[in-house]
Amino acid sequence: EVVLTQSPGTLSLSPGERASLSCRASQSIRNSYLAWYQQKPGQPPRLLIYGASSRATGTPDRFSGSGSGTDFTLTISRLEPEDFAVYFCQQYDSSPLTFGPGTKVNIK
Amino acid sequence: QVQLVQSAAEVQKPGASVKVSCKASGDSFTTYYFFWVRQAPGLGPEWMGVINPGGGTTTYAQQFQGRITMTRDTSTSTVYMELSNLRSEDTAVYYCARGGTYGRWVWFDPWGQGTLVTVSS
């Protein structure tokens, strides 16, 4: 099973600042089969990025994904008020499909 | 654009079963696989299994083997997830999601609104 570790657990930033969220895998993820989701309280996760770097339909271009192998990053170039939420990574390279524990982006 | 609408919240006693439904609308039902994912309070999502709505074949996560059954009704474009022998640790929000592209091992998009299942005596 691929275990995903996300860091930091909580990120406290101000609107307009840049956010960098890390997702590390316990083994190499082939073909960059990694997705990122955003979740707000009381809502289901919403797909932001798939294939490590491809933006989903409707994802603003301030969100970007990068990385390969075992190390992946989600970057939010300039935080907007609606970006304060929890972010999860998910690998779909192998079964069982697994998620990271999440990074919460708080307003500082 | 497909939309997924799930059944209402449930409260069940330990040892009972729960069956959650997920109705898809707006797109071809049999084109993509459907997944079930649950999320306990304060934790990350947990993949439970996948169903091919065309043939009905399923793959379950090992930790649910023997307790989970996924089915589908193509006439109503609905998928179902039944979990038996419930325990308090099964209290969670249960989500259905469609695969973002064709195949079993894919990302999830879109998601249903979630169904809260509470297991309590």
mmCIF file of C-alpha atoms in Angstrom:
data_model
loop_
_atom_site.group_PDB
_atom_site.id
_atom_site.type_symbol
_atom_site.label_atom_id
_atom_site.label_comp_id
_atom_site.label_asym_id
_atom_site.label_seq_id
_atom_site.Cartn_x
_atom_site.Cartn_y
_atom_site.Cartn_z
ATOM 1 C CA GLU A 1 0.000 0.000 0.000
ATOM 2 C CA VAL A 2 1.282 3.454 -0.915
ATOM 3 C CA VAL A 3 1.279 5.660 2.186
ATOM 4 C CA LEU A 4 1.012 9.396 1.521
ATOM 5 C CA THR A 5 2.375 11.905 4.018
ATOM 6 C CA GLN A 6 1.418 15.565 3.770
ATOM 7 C CA SER A 7 3.237 18.485 5.307
ATOM 8 C CA PRO A 8 2.796 20.731 7.020
ATOM 9 C CA GLY A 9 -0.315 19.622 8.862
ATOM 10 C CA THR A 10 -1.442 23.226 9.176
ATOM 11 C CA LEU A 11 -0.300 26.288 7.250
ATOM 12 C CA SER A 12 -1.181 29.766 8.543
ATOM 13 C CA LEU A 13 -0.925 32.426 5.847
ATOM 14 C CA SER A 14 -2.448 35.738 4.860
ATOM 15 C CA PRO A 15 -4.430 36.469 1.697
ATOM 16 C CA GLY A 16 -2.076 37.299 -1.149
ATOM 17 C CA GLU A 17 0.704 35.059 0.155
ATOM 18 C CA ARG A 18 2.084 31.993 -1.602
ATOM 19 C CA ALA A 19 1.327 28.513 -0.259
ATOM 20 C CA SER A 20 3.403 25.386 -0.867
ATOM 21 C CA LEU A 21 1.926 22.063 0.213
ATOM 22 C CA SER A 22 3.935 18.847 0.158
ATOM 23 C CA CYS A 23 2.814 15.271 -0.488
ATOM 24 C CA ARG A 24 5.373 12.504 -0.096
ATOM 25 C CA ALA A 25 4.787 8.878 -1.093
ATOM 26 C CA SER A 26 6.232 5.782 0.587
ATOM 27 C CA GLN A 27 7.150 4.396 -2.845
ATOM 28 C CA SER A 28 7.504 5.838 -6.309
ATOM 29 C CA ILE A 29 4.250 6.735 -8.044
ATOM 30 C CA ARG A 30 4.489 5.787 -11.695
ATOM 31 C CA ASN A 31 3.341 8.110 -14.458
ATOM 32 C CA SER A 32 2.677 10.875 -11.894
ATOM 33 C CA TYR A 33 -0.673 9.329 -11.027
ATOM 34 C CA LEU A 34 -1.355 11.827 -8.265
ATOM 35 C CA ALA A 35 -4.333 14.130 -7.696
ATOM 36 C CA TRP A 36 -5.042 17.051 -5.382
ATOM 37 C CA TYR A 37 -8.393 17.953 -3.855
ATOM 38 C CA GLN A 38 -9.721 20.919 -1.914
ATOM 39 C CA GLN A 39 -12.315 20.411 0.811
ATOM 40 C CA LYS A 40 -14.324 23.014 2.680
ATOM 41 C CA PRO A 41 -16.396 22.274 5.822
ATOM 42 C CA GLY A 42 -19.554 20.340 5.103
ATOM 43 C CA GLN A 43 -18.648 19.799 1.452
ATOM 44 C CA PRO A 44 -17.213 16.883 -0.505
ATOM 45 C CA PRO A 45 -13.653 17.113 -1.807
ATOM 46 C CA ARG A 46 -13.322 18.955 -5.113
ATOM 47 C CA LEU A 47 -10.763 17.893 -7.694
ATOM 48 C CA LEU A 48 -8.111 20.526 -8.396
ATOM 49 C CA ILE A 49 -5.226 18.701 -10.089
ATOM 50 C CA TYR A 50 -4.734 15.280 -11.690
ATOM 51 C CA GLY A 51 -1.700 13.711 -13.294
ATOM 52 C CA ALA A 52 0.363 15.690 -10.753
ATOM 53 C CA SER A 53 0.177 18.888 -12.806
ATOM 54 C CA SER A 54 -2.958 19.018 -14.976
ATOM 55 C CA ARG A 55 -5.576 21.462 -13.758
ATOM 56 C CA ALA A 56 -9.129 20.153 -13.631
ATOM 57 C CA THR A 57 -11.880 22.062 -15.389
ATOM 58 C CA GLY A 58 -12.642 25.189 -13.382
ATOM 59 C CA THR A 59 -9.427 25.179 -11.339
ATOM 60 C CA PRO A 60 -8.003 28.734 -11.245
ATOM 61 C CA ASP A 61 -4.516 29.103 -12.691
ATOM 62 C CA ARG A 62 -3.140 30.293 -9.335
ATOM 63 C CA PHE A 63 -3.165 26.566 -8.438
ATOM 64 C CA SER A 64 -0.307 24.516 -9.847
ATOM 65 C CA GLY A 65 0.969 21.009 -9.218
ATOM 66 C CA SER A 66 4.458 19.644 -9.683
ATOM 67 C CA GLY A 67 6.663 16.716 -8.804
ATOM 68 C CA SER A 68 7.302 13.104 -9.698
ATOM 69 C CA GLY A 69 8.389 9.835 -8.125
ATOM 70 C CA THR A 70 7.828 10.252 -4.409
ATOM 71 C CA ASP A 71 7.705 14.034 -3.965
ATOM 72 C CA PHE A 72 4.841 16.241 -5.107
ATOM 73 C CA THR A 73 3.870 19.844 -4.416
ATOM 74 C CA LEU A 74 0.697 21.877 -4.720
ATOM 75 C CA THR A 75 1.388 25.601 -4.993
ATOM 76 C CA ILE A 76 -1.135 28.392 -4.635
ATOM 77 C CA SER A 77 0.561 31.459 -6.054
ATOM 78 C CA ARG A 78 -1.537 34.113 -4.291
ATOM 79 C CA LEU A 79 -4.078 33.037 -1.693
ATOM 80 C CA GLU A 80 -7.614 34.267 -2.180
ATOM 81 C CA PRO A 81 -10.126 34.238 0.717
ATOM 82 C CA GLU A 82 -11.912 31.231 -0.804
ATOM 83 C CA ASP A 83 -8.690 29.169 -0.814
ATOM 84 C CA PHE A 84 -8.612 28.679 2.951
ATOM 85 C CA ALA A 85 -9.558 25.011 3.209
ATOM 86 C CA VAL A 86 -8.112 21.520 3.639
ATOM 87 C CA TYR A 87 -6.117 19.970 0.791
ATOM 88 C CA PHE A 88 -5.653 16.246 0.192
ATOM 89 C CA CYS A 89 -3.426 14.362 -2.204
ATOM 90 C CA GLN A 90 -4.444 10.974 -3.637
ATOM 91 C CA GLN A 91 -2.484 8.379 -5.578
ATOM 92 C CA TYR A 92 -4.111 6.229 -8.225
ATOM 93 C CA ASP A 93 -1.046 4.309 -9.381
ATOM 94 C CA SER A 94 -1.934 1.153 -7.473
ATOM 95 C CA SER A 95 -4.588 -0.506 -5.383
ATOM 96 C CA PRO A 96 -5.618 0.329 -2.757
ATOM 97 C CA LEU A 97 -6.109 3.921 -3.816
ATOM 98 C CA THR A 98 -4.909 6.057 -0.939
ATOM 99 C CA PHE A 99 -5.176 9.618 0.320
ATOM 100 C CA GLY A 100 -2.922 11.742 2.456
ATOM 101 C CA PRO A 101 -4.117 13.046 5.841
ATOM 102 C CA GLY A 102 -4.471 16.579 4.539
ATOM 103 C CA THR A 103 -3.002 20.051 4.998
ATOM 104 C CA LYS A 104 -5.223 22.726 6.485
ATOM 105 C CA VAL A 105 -4.577 26.235 5.165
ATOM 106 C CA ASN A 106 -5.655 28.727 7.809
ATOM 107 C CA ILE A 107 -6.037 32.471 7.677
ATOM 108 C CA LYS A 108 -3.220 34.051 9.686
ATOM 109 C CA GLN B 1 -22.032 17.289 -16.726
ATOM 110 C CA VAL B 2 -22.815 14.391 -14.408
ATOM 111 C CA GLN B 3 -24.315 15.032 -10.981
ATOM 112 C CA LEU B 4 -24.384 12.516 -8.156
ATOM 113 C CA VAL B 5 -27.169 12.653 -5.554
ATOM 114 C CA GLN B 6 -26.912 10.429 -2.504
ATOM 115 C CA SER B 7 -29.491 9.150 -0.047
ATOM 116 C CA ALA B 8 -30.191 10.777 3.291
ATOM 117 C CA ALA B 9 -28.324 10.389 6.568
ATOM 118 C CA GLU B 10 -28.803 7.202 8.568
ATOM 119 C CA VAL B 11 -28.476 6.122 12.184
ATOM 120 C CA GLN B 12 -27.865 2.424 12.725
ATOM 121 C CA LYS B 13 -27.154 0.209 15.714
ATOM 122 C CA PRO B 14 -23.974 -1.824 16.052
ATOM 123 C CA GLY B 15 -24.264 -5.085 14.141
ATOM 124 C CA ALA B 16 -26.814 -3.712 11.694
ATOM 125 C CA SER B 17 -26.354 -2.974 7.985
ATOM 126 C CA VAL B 18 -26.692 0.225 5.987
ATOM 127 C CA LYS B 19 -27.316 0.681 2.272
ATOM 128 C CA VAL B 20 -26.453 4.026 0.675
ATOM 129 C CA SER B 21 -27.576 4.976 -2.802
ATOM 130 C CA CYS B 22 -26.052 7.319 -5.370
ATOM 131 C CA LYS B 23 -28.069 8.401 -8.402
ATOM 132 C CA ALA B 24 -26.224 9.740 -11.425
ATOM 133 C CA SER B 25 -27.717 12.125 -13.908
ATOM 134 C CA GLY B 26 -26.582 14.079 -16.917
ATOM 135 C CA ASP B 27 -24.169 11.712 -18.580
ATOM 136 C CA SER B 28 -23.741 8.136 -19.829
ATOM 137 C CA PHE B 29 -24.016 5.942 -16.714
ATOM 138 C CA THR B 30 -21.948 3.002 -17.958
ATOM 139 C CA THR B 31 -18.963 4.912 -19.376
ATOM 140 C CA TYR B 32 -16.971 5.406 -16.174
ATOM 141 C CA TYR B 33 -16.431 3.450 -12.978
ATOM 142 C CA PHE B 34 -18.001 4.533 -9.681
ATOM 143 C CA PHE B 35 -16.213 4.599 -6.356
ATOM 144 C CA TRP B 36 -17.132 4.710 -2.687
ATOM 145 C CA VAL B 37 -14.989 6.675 -0.276
ATOM 146 C CA ARG B 38 -15.619 7.360 3.388
ATOM 147 C CA GLN B 39 -14.312 10.048 5.679
ATOM 148 C CA ALA B 40 -14.360 9.833 9.463
ATOM 149 C CA PRO B 41 -14.470 13.111 11.396
ATOM 150 C CA GLY B 42 -11.177 14.985 11.144
ATOM 151 C CA LEU B 43 -9.479 12.365 8.977
ATOM 152 C CA GLY B 44 -8.512 11.994 5.349
ATOM 153 C CA PRO B 45 -10.728 10.116 2.904
ATOM 154 C CA GLU B 46 -10.522 6.314 2.729
ATOM 155 C CA TRP B 47 -11.160 4.379 -0.491
ATOM 156 C CA MET B 48 -13.629 1.526 -0.003
ATOM 157 C CA GLY B 49 -14.064 0.044 -3.458
ATOM 158 C CA VAL B 50 -15.090 0.446 -7.071
ATOM 159 C CA ILE B 51 -17.824 -0.843 -9.366
ATOM 160 C CA ASN B 52 -17.965 -1.054 -13.126
ATOM 161 C CA PRO B 53 -21.554 0.000 -13.858
ATOM 162 C CA GLY B 54 -21.467 -1.680 -17.236
ATOM 163 C CA GLY B 55 -20.746 -5.240 -16.132
ATOM 164 C CA GLY B 56 -21.291 -4.875 -12.400
ATOM 165 C CA THR B 57 -17.833 -6.154 -11.501
ATOM 166 C CA THR B 58 -16.391 -4.895 -8.245
ATOM 167 C CA THR B 59 -13.101 -4.508 -6.401
ATOM 168 C CA TYR B 60 -13.114 -3.886 -2.666
ATOM 169 C CA ALA B 61 -10.472 -2.594 -0.297
ATOM 170 C CA GLN B 62 -9.116 -5.459 1.781
ATOM 171 C CA GLN B 63 -10.253 -4.003 5.110
ATOM 172 C CA PHE B 64 -13.901 -4.149 3.988
ATOM 173 C CA GLN B 65 -13.844 -7.601 2.347
ATOM 174 C CA GLY B 66 -16.700 -9.708 3.651
ATOM 175 C CA ARG B 67 -18.679 -6.716 4.907
ATOM 176 C CA ILE B 68 -19.223 -4.600 1.782
ATOM 177 C CA THR B 69 -21.336 -5.081 -1.309
ATOM 178 C CA MET B 70 -21.534 -2.660 -4.215
ATOM 179 C CA THR B 71 -24.279 -3.009 -6.787
ATOM 180 C CA ARG B 72 -25.844 -0.958 -9.540
ATOM 181 C CA ASP B 73 -29.184 -0.526 -11.276
ATOM 182 C CA THR B 74 -28.660 0.580 -14.847
ATOM 183 C CA SER B 75 -32.372 1.290 -15.341
ATOM 184 C CA THR B 76 -32.200 4.121 -12.788
ATOM 185 C CA SER B 77 -28.490 5.022 -13.139
ATOM 186 C CA THR B 78 -27.978 4.313 -9.458
ATOM 187 C CA VAL B 79 -25.131 2.661 -7.594
ATOM 188 C CA TYR B 80 -25.436 1.253 -4.095
ATOM 189 C CA MET B 81 -23.047 0.485 -1.256
ATOM 190 C CA GLU B 82 -24.101 -1.815 1.546
ATOM 191 C CA LEU B 83 -21.952 -2.218 4.647
ATOM 192 C CA SER B 84 -22.844 -4.894 7.161
ATOM 193 C CA ASN B 85 -21.950 -5.739 10.758
ATOM 194 C CA LEU B 86 -21.570 -2.053 11.570
ATOM 195 C CA ARG B 87 -19.427 -0.902 14.470
ATOM 196 C CA SER B 88 -18.910 2.503 16.016
ATOM 197 C CA GLU B 89 -15.721 2.994 13.976
ATOM 198 C CA ASP B 90 -17.849 2.968 10.821
ATOM 199 C CA THR B 91 -19.370 6.322 11.783
ATOM 200 C CA ALA B 92 -18.358 8.556 8.886
ATOM 201 C CA VAL B 93 -19.538 10.475 5.852
ATOM 202 C CA TYR B 94 -19.810 8.115 2.901
ATOM 203 C CA TYR B 95 -19.262 9.541 -0.557
ATOM 204 C CA CYS B 96 -19.796 8.143 -4.008
ATOM 205 C CA ALA B 97 -17.612 9.529 -6.758
ATOM 206 C CA ARG B 98 -17.220 8.896 -10.446
ATOM 207 C CA GLY B 99 -13.911 8.199 -12.084
ATOM 208 C CA GLY B 100 -12.449 11.212 -13.799
ATOM 209 C CA THR B 101 -11.620 9.147 -16.823
ATOM 210 C CA TYR B 102 -12.140 5.580 -17.963
ATOM 211 C CA GLY B 103 -10.564 2.930 -15.779
ATOM 212 C CA ARG B 104 -10.493 1.555 -12.245
ATOM 213 C CA TRP B 105 -7.418 3.347 -10.960
ATOM 214 C CA VAL B 106 -8.160 7.007 -11.558
ATOM 215 C CA TRP B 107 -8.891 10.275 -9.801
ATOM 216 C CA PHE B 108 -12.399 11.123 -8.593
ATOM 217 C CA ASP B 109 -14.585 13.735 -10.223
ATOM 218 C CA PRO B 110 -17.311 14.561 -9.441
ATOM 219 C CA TRP B 111 -18.327 13.541 -5.919
ATOM 220 C CA GLY B 112 -21.759 13.117 -4.381
ATOM 221 C CA GLN B 113 -22.788 15.365 -1.531
ATOM 222 C CA GLY B 114 -22.077 12.682 1.073
ATOM 223 C CA THR B 115 -24.224 10.590 3.398
ATOM 224 C CA LEU B 116 -23.584 10.674 7.137
ATOM 225 C CA VAL B 117 -23.852 7.236 8.697
ATOM 226 C CA THR B 118 -23.879 7.203 12.482
ATOM 227 C CA VAL B 119 -23.459 3.916 14.333
ATOM 228 C CA SER B 120 -24.701 4.170 17.875
ATOM 229 C CA SER B 121 -26.559 2.029 20.347
#
